[in-house]
């Protein structure tokens, strides 16, 4: 398998980077081909703007990102750093995002990789038709057939992220990324690899985490992905994109993260 | 009221910026004092690293962000741009974050504002004690007594973000920000102001949105915040930080965003 690992940490001697190194080592031992993107080492530009679109003239025009992005992607006229990442994504069978959970989401630099690399026509704005008025996404899209996995280092203890944990359970915390960033453009998304309590990590904890990580990596090709429903597979109303009432009821939906409200509205 | 508005959009003529302008105008008309941070105009540095801590020497030491951040914050030895933002936050009674929803979360530059400004000792790592082993957060913390609100422009239609919408309902999508970024350090968080279908926005839509926005802004001081449970208020076990079983049951929790799975595990 061809695996692209994107790393987001400023410190080469960090736990995040150490787990990244274990991942590269194990994948190569297993015979996979590995490419990497070390965002901090690349001094990756995080903020998408007019300069991302060499044919766009800020002083003459108003920047509408979806328009410029779509045009530039279609004409292959994006900046060199973005084109390189898109080529790596095309080459890859699997994508691993390796990052510390900061404020319950990606570090800014990794969000910047998503913002700038997942162009209109590649990450979104794909496959519109009469049958699929919302396009091909959530189980379809440019990265269909590829796998993806988050590898996340988390400062707090696991209990804070359990089903009833105060931060919100980890499935919901990572939803915007697993579902909204990875499943959206078509990846099959594996359960994240998560390491908790990293701000109190010992050498022993690291040995244990490395061992678990290496074991996960042995099964990447065959592991069952998170069974997200595909958007165009029949479960969602094709116009409103709401889950059809016969599929699941609002009662079954329950409160979700609303359990963390002292009172419910409506 | 003293209001700080942080704007994240590269285009001065964008819808996001137009709503920002309406907000500044209306708040000043209402007699509030307004300060602003235009992240793109400032060329805001998004990626936190060793350079954020002037006393840190990359070649000599390993960067542990929580340590350096806490030290630098305590000694008031952060970079000028961060200190300015922290001073604005201290001055403000209310914070508004104005941004387009990109990939179901903040633009990278705004995440970078959170990553770099919410230092250890300010945004997190606050108030540890024997009674509060997890510190003061979620309803307590540095920003207790202040209010915050997200003002979000969203490309897709509202139905995609309703209770059963494919993207996940907006309460859950914005949870990591409303609860994890704002309530966490103590803000009272107001319901977000959201504008949908922005990629098909007409002049009429803008007039309607401006009117709704101005109406919301008239009541910012008195509007009831989202009733998040406070961490240390008795609803959560003080050690595991899981919601106590008598408060709400896993059955009431229901599936939440797991409704978007074809099958349930465990």
Coordinates of C-alpha atoms in Angstrom, one line a residue:
Chain A
X1 CA 0.0 0.0 0.0
X2 CA 1.1 3.6 -0.7
X3 CA 0.7 5.6 2.5
X4 CA 0.9 9.4 2.9
X5 CA 1.4 10.6 6.5
X6 CA 0.9 14.3 7.2
X7 CA 2.5 15.4 10.5
X8 CA 1.6 18.5 12.4
X9 CA 4.0 19.2 15.3
X10 CA 6.7 21.9 15.7
X11 CA 9.0 19.7 17.9
X12 CA 10.9 16.8 16.3
X13 CA 11.4 15.4 19.8
X14 CA 7.7 15.5 20.7
X15 CA 5.5 12.5 21.5
X16 CA 3.5 13.2 18.4
X17 CA 6.6 13.1 16.2
X18 CA 7.9 10.0 18.0
X19 CA 4.7 8.2 17.1
X20 CA 5.0 9.5 13.6
X21 CA 8.5 7.9 13.4
X22 CA 7.2 4.6 14.8
X23 CA 4.5 4.7 12.1
X24 CA 7.0 5.3 9.3
X25 CA 9.3 2.6 10.6
X26 CA 6.5 0.0 11.0
X27 CA 4.9 0.7 7.6
X28 CA 8.2 0.4 5.8
X29 CA 9.0 -2.8 7.8
X30 CA 5.6 -4.2 6.6
X31 CA 6.6 -3.4 3.0
X32 CA 4.5 -0.4 2.4
X33 CA 5.7 2.6 0.4
X34 CA 5.6 5.8 2.5
X35 CA 5.6 9.4 1.7
X36 CA 5.4 12.1 4.3
X37 CA 4.5 15.8 4.7
X38 CA 6.0 17.5 7.8
X39 CA 4.0 20.7 7.8
X40 CA 6.1 22.6 10.3
X41 CA 9.4 21.6 8.5
X42 CA 7.9 22.8 5.3
X43 CA 6.8 26.1 6.9
X44 CA 3.4 25.4 5.5
X45 CA 1.3 28.4 4.7
X46 CA -1.9 28.0 6.7
X47 CA -4.1 30.8 5.5
X48 CA -5.7 30.4 2.1
X49 CA -6.0 33.7 0.2
X50 CA -5.6 35.3 -3.2
X51 CA -2.0 34.3 -3.5
X52 CA -3.1 30.7 -3.6
X53 CA -4.5 31.4 -7.1
X54 CA -1.7 32.8 -9.3
X55 CA -4.2 33.9 -12.0
X56 CA -6.2 36.0 -9.5
X57 CA -5.7 39.7 -9.2
X58 CA -6.6 41.1 -5.8
X59 CA -6.6 44.7 -6.8
X60 CA -9.0 44.1 -9.7
X61 CA -11.3 41.4 -8.5
X62 CA -13.3 40.3 -5.4
X63 CA -12.0 36.9 -4.2
X64 CA -14.6 34.2 -4.2
X65 CA -12.6 31.2 -3.0
X66 CA -14.8 28.5 -4.5
X67 CA -14.7 30.1 -7.9
X68 CA -10.9 30.8 -7.9
X69 CA -10.1 27.4 -6.4
X70 CA -12.3 25.5 -8.9
X71 CA -10.8 27.4 -11.8
X72 CA -7.2 27.0 -10.6
X73 CA -7.7 23.3 -9.9
X74 CA -9.2 22.6 -13.2
X75 CA -6.4 24.5 -15.1
X76 CA -3.8 23.0 -12.8
X77 CA -2.7 26.5 -11.9
X78 CA -2.4 26.3 -8.2
X79 CA 0.8 27.0 -6.2
X80 CA 3.6 24.5 -6.2
X81 CA 3.2 23.4 -2.6
X82 CA -0.5 22.6 -3.0
X83 CA 0.1 20.8 -6.3
X84 CA 2.7 18.6 -4.6
X85 CA 0.3 17.7 -1.8
X86 CA -2.4 16.9 -4.3
X87 CA 0.0 14.7 -6.3
X88 CA 0.8 12.8 -3.1
X89 CA -2.9 12.3 -2.4
X90 CA -3.4 11.0 -5.8
X91 CA -0.4 8.6 -5.4
X92 CA -1.6 7.4 -2.0
X93 CA -3.8 4.5 -1.2
X94 CA -4.0 5.6 2.4
X95 CA -3.7 8.9 4.3
X96 CA -2.7 9.2 7.9
X97 CA -3.1 12.5 9.7
X98 CA -0.8 12.6 12.7
X99 CA -1.5 15.5 15.2
X100 CA -2.0 16.6 18.7
X101 CA -5.6 17.5 19.6
X102 CA -5.5 21.3 20.3
X103 CA -8.7 22.8 21.5
X104 CA -10.6 19.7 20.4
X105 CA -9.5 19.9 16.7
X106 CA -6.6 20.1 14.4
X107 CA -3.6 22.4 14.9
X108 CA -4.1 25.5 12.7
X109 CA -1.3 24.4 10.4
X110 CA -3.1 21.1 9.6
X111 CA -6.4 22.9 9.1
X112 CA -4.4 25.0 6.7
X113 CA -3.3 21.9 4.8
X114 CA -7.0 20.9 4.4
X115 CA -8.2 24.4 3.5
X116 CA -5.5 24.9 0.8
X117 CA -5.1 21.3 -0.6
X118 CA -8.8 20.2 -0.7
X119 CA -9.6 22.5 -3.6
X120 CA -13.0 23.0 -5.2
X121 CA -13.2 20.2 -7.8
X122 CA -11.1 17.9 -5.7
X123 CA -12.2 17.9 -2.0
X124 CA -15.6 19.5 -2.6
X125 CA -17.7 20.7 -5.5
X126 CA -17.5 17.3 -7.2
X127 CA -19.9 15.3 -9.3
X128 CA -23.1 17.4 -9.5
X129 CA -25.8 15.9 -11.6
X130 CA -29.6 15.8 -11.8
X131 CA -29.6 12.5 -9.9
X132 CA -27.1 13.9 -7.4
X133 CA -28.0 17.6 -7.0
X134 CA -25.6 17.8 -4.0
X135 CA -22.8 16.2 -5.8
X136 CA -20.8 13.1 -5.0
X137 CA -19.6 13.2 -1.4
X138 CA -19.8 11.2 1.9
X139 CA -18.8 7.9 0.5
X140 CA -18.2 9.1 -3.0
X141 CA -15.8 11.7 -4.4
X142 CA -12.2 12.1 -5.5
X143 CA -10.7 9.9 -2.8
X144 CA -13.1 7.0 -3.1
X145 CA -11.2 3.7 -2.8
X146 CA -8.6 5.3 -0.5
X147 CA -8.4 4.8 3.2
X148 CA -7.7 7.4 5.9
X149 CA -7.0 7.4 9.6
X150 CA -6.4 10.0 12.3
X151 CA -3.5 9.4 14.7
X152 CA -4.2 11.7 17.6
X153 CA -2.3 12.6 20.7
X154 CA -4.6 13.9 23.4
X155 CA -3.5 15.7 26.6
X156 CA -6.4 14.8 28.8
X157 CA -7.5 11.5 30.3
X158 CA -9.6 9.0 28.4
X159 CA -12.5 9.3 30.8
X160 CA -13.1 12.9 29.8
X161 CA -13.8 11.7 26.3
X162 CA -15.9 8.7 27.1
X163 CA -19.6 8.5 26.3
X164 CA -20.5 10.7 29.2
X165 CA -17.3 12.6 29.5
X166 CA -17.3 16.4 29.9
X167 CA -15.4 17.2 26.8
X168 CA -17.9 15.3 24.7
X169 CA -17.3 11.7 23.6
X170 CA -14.4 11.3 21.2
X171 CA -16.7 10.1 18.4
X172 CA -18.4 13.4 18.4
X173 CA -15.3 15.5 19.0
X174 CA -13.6 13.9 15.9
X175 CA -16.8 13.8 13.8
X176 CA -16.1 17.1 12.0
X177 CA -12.8 15.6 10.8
X178 CA -13.6 11.9 10.4
X179 CA -16.9 12.6 8.7
X180 CA -16.6 16.1 7.4
X181 CA -13.1 16.2 6.2
X182 CA -12.3 12.5 5.3
X183 CA -15.5 10.7 4.5
X184 CA -16.9 13.8 2.7
X185 CA -14.4 13.5 -0.3
X186 CA -14.7 9.7 -0.3
X187 CA -12.1 8.1 2.0
X188 CA -13.0 5.0 3.9
X189 CA -12.2 6.2 7.4
X190 CA -10.7 3.8 10.0
X191 CA -11.2 4.2 13.7
X192 CA -8.7 6.8 15.0
X193 CA -5.6 5.7 16.8
X194 CA -5.8 7.8 20.0
X195 CA -3.3 8.2 22.8
X196 CA -4.6 9.9 26.0
X197 CA -3.0 11.6 29.0
X198 CA 0.0 12.7 26.9
X199 CA 0.8 15.5 29.3
X200 CA 1.7 12.9 31.9
X201 CA 3.4 10.4 29.6
X202 CA 6.1 8.1 30.8
X203 CA 8.7 6.0 28.9
X204 CA 6.6 3.0 29.8
X205 CA 3.4 4.7 28.4
X206 CA 5.4 5.3 25.2
X207 CA 6.4 1.7 24.9
X208 CA 2.8 0.6 25.4
X209 CA 1.5 3.1 22.9
X210 CA 4.1 2.2 20.3
X211 CA 3.2 -1.5 20.7
X212 CA -0.5 -0.8 20.2
X213 CA 0.2 1.5 17.2
X214 CA 2.4 -1.1 15.5
X215 CA -0.3 -3.7 16.0
X216 CA -2.9 -1.4 14.4
X217 CA -0.6 -0.7 11.5
X218 CA -0.3 -4.4 10.7
X219 CA -4.0 -4.5 9.8
X220 CA -4.6 -1.2 7.9
X221 CA -5.5 -2.8 4.7
X222 CA -8.1 -5.1 6.1
X223 CA -9.5 -3.2 9.1
X224 CA -13.2 -2.5 8.8
X225 CA -13.9 1.3 8.3
X226 CA -16.3 3.3 10.4
X227 CA -19.6 2.4 8.9
X228 CA -20.7 5.9 7.9
X229 CA -23.9 6.0 5.7
X230 CA -23.2 7.2 2.2
X231 CA -25.1 10.3 1.2
X232 CA -26.4 9.0 -2.0
X233 CA -27.0 5.4 -1.0
X234 CA -30.7 5.7 -0.1
X235 CA -30.7 6.6 3.6
X236 CA -31.0 10.4 3.0
X237 CA -33.7 12.4 1.3
X238 CA -32.0 13.5 -1.9
X239 CA -33.1 17.1 -1.6
X240 CA -33.0 18.1 2.0
X241 CA -30.2 15.5 2.8
X242 CA -32.0 14.7 6.1
X243 CA -32.0 11.1 7.2
X244 CA -35.3 9.5 6.2
X245 CA -37.7 9.0 9.1
X246 CA -37.9 5.2 8.5
X247 CA -34.2 4.8 8.8
X248 CA -34.0 6.2 12.4
X249 CA -36.2 8.3 14.6
X250 CA -35.5 11.5 16.5
X251 CA -36.2 9.5 19.7
X252 CA -33.4 7.0 18.8
X253 CA -31.2 10.0 18.0
X254 CA -31.7 11.0 21.6
X255 CA -29.8 13.9 23.0
X256 CA -26.3 13.2 21.8
X257 CA -24.1 16.0 23.2
X258 CA -27.1 17.8 24.5
X259 CA -26.7 15.7 27.6
X260 CA -24.3 18.5 28.6
X261 CA -27.1 21.0 28.7
X262 CA -28.8 21.8 32.1
X263 CA -32.1 22.1 30.2
X264 CA -33.4 21.2 26.8
X265 CA -35.1 23.8 24.5
X266 CA -38.0 23.3 22.1
Chain B
X1 CA -20.6 46.8 26.7
X2 CA -17.0 46.4 25.3
X3 CA -17.1 44.1 22.4
X4 CA -14.1 42.5 20.6
X5 CA -14.9 41.1 17.2
X6 CA -12.4 38.8 15.5
X7 CA -12.8 38.5 11.8
X8 CA -11.4 35.7 9.6
X9 CA -11.8 36.3 5.9
X10 CA -9.3 37.3 3.2
X11 CA -11.7 39.3 1.1
X12 CA -12.9 42.7 2.3
X13 CA -15.9 42.5 -0.1
X14 CA -17.0 39.0 1.1
X15 CA -20.3 38.3 2.7
X16 CA -18.5 37.4 5.9
X17 CA -16.8 40.8 6.0
X18 CA -20.1 42.6 5.1
X19 CA -21.8 41.0 8.1
X20 CA -18.8 42.0 10.2
X21 CA -19.3 45.6 9.0
X22 CA -23.0 45.4 9.8
X23 CA -22.0 44.1 13.3
X24 CA -19.5 47.0 14.0
X25 CA -22.0 49.5 12.7
X26 CA -25.0 48.2 14.8
X27 CA -23.0 47.8 18.0
X28 CA -21.6 51.3 17.7
X29 CA -25.1 52.7 17.0
X30 CA -26.3 50.9 20.2
X31 CA -23.6 52.7 22.2
X32 CA -21.2 49.8 22.7
X33 CA -17.4 50.2 22.5
X34 CA -16.0 48.1 19.7
X35 CA -12.5 46.7 19.1
X36 CA -11.7 44.5 16.2
X37 CA -9.0 42.0 15.0
X38 CA -8.9 41.5 11.3
X39 CA -6.7 38.4 11.2
X40 CA -5.9 38.4 7.4
X41 CA -5.2 42.1 7.4
X42 CA -2.8 41.5 10.3
X43 CA -1.2 38.7 8.4
X44 CA -1.8 36.7 11.6
X45 CA 0.8 33.9 12.2
X46 CA -1.3 30.7 12.5
X47 CA 1.2 28.1 13.5
X48 CA 2.3 28.1 17.2
X49 CA 6.0 27.2 17.5
X50 CA 9.2 28.0 19.4
X51 CA 9.2 31.6 18.1
X52 CA 6.0 32.2 20.1
X53 CA 8.2 32.1 23.3
X54 CA 11.1 34.6 23.1
X55 CA 12.9 33.0 26.0
X56 CA 12.9 29.5 24.4
X57 CA 16.0 28.3 22.6
X58 CA 15.1 25.7 19.9
X59 CA 18.6 24.5 19.4
X60 CA 19.2 23.8 23.1
X61 CA 15.8 22.5 24.3
X62 CA 12.9 20.4 23.4
X63 CA 9.7 22.4 23.0
X64 CA 6.9 21.4 25.3
X65 CA 4.3 23.9 24.4
X66 CA 2.3 23.8 27.7
X67 CA 5.5 24.5 29.7
X68 CA 6.8 27.3 27.5
X69 CA 3.4 28.9 27.1
X70 CA 2.7 28.8 30.9
X71 CA 6.1 30.3 31.6
X72 CA 5.9 33.0 29.0
X73 CA 2.3 33.9 30.0
X74 CA 3.2 34.1 33.6
X75 CA 6.2 36.3 32.9
X76 CA 4.4 38.4 30.4
X77 CA 7.0 37.4 27.8
X78 CA 5.0 36.4 24.8
X79 CA 5.2 38.0 21.4
X80 CA 3.7 41.5 20.8
X81 CA 0.8 40.2 18.6
X82 CA -0.3 37.7 21.2
X83 CA -0.1 40.2 24.1
X84 CA -2.2 42.7 22.1
X85 CA -4.9 40.1 21.6
X86 CA -4.8 39.0 25.3
X87 CA -5.1 42.7 26.3
X88 CA -8.2 43.1 24.0
X89 CA -9.7 39.9 25.6
X90 CA -9.1 41.3 29.0
X91 CA -10.7 44.6 28.0
X92 CA -13.7 43.0 26.4
X93 CA -17.0 42.1 28.0
X94 CA -18.0 40.2 24.9
X95 CA -16.2 38.3 22.1
X96 CA -17.7 37.7 18.7
X97 CA -15.9 35.4 16.3
X98 CA -16.9 36.1 12.7
X99 CA -15.9 33.5 10.2
X100 CA -17.0 31.3 7.3
X101 CA -17.4 27.6 8.2
X102 CA -14.7 25.8 6.2
X103 CA -14.7 22.0 6.5
X104 CA -17.1 22.3 9.4
X105 CA -14.8 24.3 11.6
X106 CA -12.8 27.5 11.8
X107 CA -10.6 28.8 9.0
X108 CA -7.0 27.9 9.8
X109 CA -6.1 31.5 10.6
X110 CA -8.8 31.7 13.3
X111 CA -7.7 28.4 14.8
X112 CA -4.3 29.9 14.8
X113 CA -5.6 32.8 16.8
X114 CA -7.0 30.4 19.4
X115 CA -3.9 28.2 19.5
X116 CA -1.6 31.2 20.0
X117 CA -3.7 33.5 22.2
X118 CA -5.3 31.1 24.6
X119 CA -2.0 30.4 26.5
X120 CA -1.5 28.0 29.3
X121 CA -2.5 29.9 32.4
X122 CA -5.1 31.9 30.4
X123 CA -7.2 29.7 28.2
X124 CA -6.3 26.4 29.9
X125 CA -4.2 25.1 32.8
X126 CA -6.1 27.4 35.2
X127 CA -7.2 27.0 38.8
X128 CA -5.9 23.6 39.9
X129 CA -6.6 22.7 43.5
X130 CA -7.4 19.6 45.6
X131 CA -11.1 20.4 45.3
X132 CA -10.8 21.0 41.6
X133 CA -8.1 18.6 40.4
X134 CA -9.1 19.3 36.8
X135 CA -8.9 23.0 37.3
X136 CA -11.4 25.7 36.7
X137 CA -13.0 25.4 33.3
X138 CA -16.3 24.9 31.6
X139 CA -18.2 27.7 33.2
X140 CA -15.2 28.9 35.2
X141 CA -11.9 30.2 34.2
X142 CA -10.2 33.4 33.0
X143 CA -13.1 34.6 30.9
X144 CA -15.9 34.0 33.4
X145 CA -18.3 36.9 33.4
X146 CA -17.7 37.6 29.7
X147 CA -20.0 36.6 26.9
X148 CA -19.1 35.1 23.5
X149 CA -20.9 34.3 20.3
X150 CA -20.1 32.8 16.9
X151 CA -21.2 34.6 13.8
X152 CA -20.9 32.0 11.1
X153 CA -21.5 32.1 7.3
X154 CA -22.2 28.6 5.9
X155 CA -22.1 27.6 2.3
X156 CA -24.7 24.7 2.4
X157 CA -28.4 24.8 3.0
X158 CA -29.9 24.8 6.5
X159 CA -31.5 21.4 6.0
X160 CA -28.1 19.7 5.8
X161 CA -27.5 20.9 9.3
X162 CA -30.8 20.2 10.9
X163 CA -31.3 17.5 13.5
X164 CA -31.2 14.7 11.0
X165 CA -29.1 16.5 8.3
X166 CA -26.2 14.6 6.7
X167 CA -23.5 17.0 7.8
X168 CA -24.5 16.5 11.4
X169 CA -26.8 19.0 13.2
X170 CA -25.2 22.4 13.7
X171 CA -25.3 22.1 17.5
X172 CA -22.9 19.1 17.2
X173 CA -20.8 20.6 14.4
X174 CA -20.2 23.8 16.5
X175 CA -19.8 21.9 19.8
X176 CA -16.0 21.8 19.7
X177 CA -15.9 25.6 19.4
X178 CA -18.9 26.7 21.5
X179 CA -18.2 24.3 24.3
X180 CA -14.5 23.4 23.8
X181 CA -13.1 26.8 22.9
X182 CA -15.5 29.3 24.5
X183 CA -17.3 27.7 27.5
X184 CA -14.1 25.9 28.4
X185 CA -12.2 29.1 29.6
X186 CA -15.4 30.5 31.1
X187 CA -17.4 32.5 28.6
X188 CA -21.2 32.5 28.7
X189 CA -21.9 31.3 25.1
X190 CA -24.8 32.7 23.2
X191 CA -26.5 30.8 20.4
X192 CA -24.5 31.2 17.2
X193 CA -25.7 33.6 14.6
X194 CA -25.8 31.5 11.4
X195 CA -26.4 32.3 7.8
X196 CA -26.9 29.4 5.4
X197 CA -26.7 28.9 1.6
X198 CA -24.1 31.6 1.3
X199 CA -22.8 30.3 -2.0
X200 CA -26.2 31.2 -3.5
X201 CA -26.7 34.5 -1.7
X202 CA -28.7 37.3 -3.3
X203 CA -28.9 41.0 -2.4
X204 CA -32.3 40.2 -0.9
X205 CA -30.8 37.4 1.2
X206 CA -28.2 39.9 2.5
X207 CA -30.9 42.5 3.4
X208 CA -32.8 39.8 5.3
X209 CA -29.6 38.5 7.1
X210 CA -28.5 42.0 8.0
X211 CA -31.9 42.7 9.5
X212 CA -31.8 39.5 11.6
X213 CA -28.3 40.2 12.7
X214 CA -29.1 43.7 13.8
X215 CA -32.1 42.4 15.8
X216 CA -29.9 39.8 17.5
X217 CA -27.3 42.4 18.4
X218 CA -29.9 44.6 20.2
X219 CA -30.2 41.9 22.8
X220 CA -26.7 40.7 23.3
X221 CA -26.4 41.7 27.0
X222 CA -29.6 40.1 28.1
X223 CA -30.0 37.1 25.8
X224 CA -29.9 33.8 27.6
X225 CA -26.7 31.8 27.0
X226 CA -26.6 28.2 25.9
X227 CA -27.3 26.3 29.2
X228 CA -24.1 24.3 29.3
X229 CA -23.5 22.4 32.5
X230 CA -20.6 23.7 34.5
X231 CA -17.8 21.1 35.1
X232 CA -17.5 21.8 38.8
X233 CA -21.2 22.4 39.6
X234 CA -22.0 18.9 40.7
X235 CA -23.3 17.2 37.6
X236 CA -19.9 15.6 36.8
X237 CA -17.9 13.1 38.8
X238 CA -15.0 15.2 40.0
X239 CA -12.4 12.6 39.0
X240 CA -13.5 10.9 35.8
X241 CA -15.4 14.1 34.7
X242 CA -18.2 11.8 33.4
X243 CA -21.8 12.9 33.8
X244 CA -23.1 11.3 36.9
X245 CA -25.6 8.5 36.1
X246 CA -28.5 10.1 38.0
X247 CA -28.2 13.2 35.9
X248 CA -28.9 11.6 32.6
X249 CA -28.8 8.0 31.4
X250 CA -26.9 6.6 28.3
X251 CA -30.4 5.7 27.0
X252 CA -31.4 9.3 27.1
X253 CA -28.1 10.2 25.4
X254 CA -29.2 8.0 22.5
X255 CA -27.2 7.8 19.4
X256 CA -26.4 11.5 18.8
X257 CA -24.4 11.7 15.6
X258 CA -24.2 7.9 15.5
X259 CA -27.5 7.9 13.6
X260 CA -25.2 8.4 10.6
X261 CA -23.7 4.9 11.1
X262 CA -25.2 2.0 9.1
X263 CA -24.6 -0.2 12.2
X264 CA -23.8 0.3 15.8
X265 CA -20.8 -1.3 17.5
X266 CA -20.0 -2.3 21.1

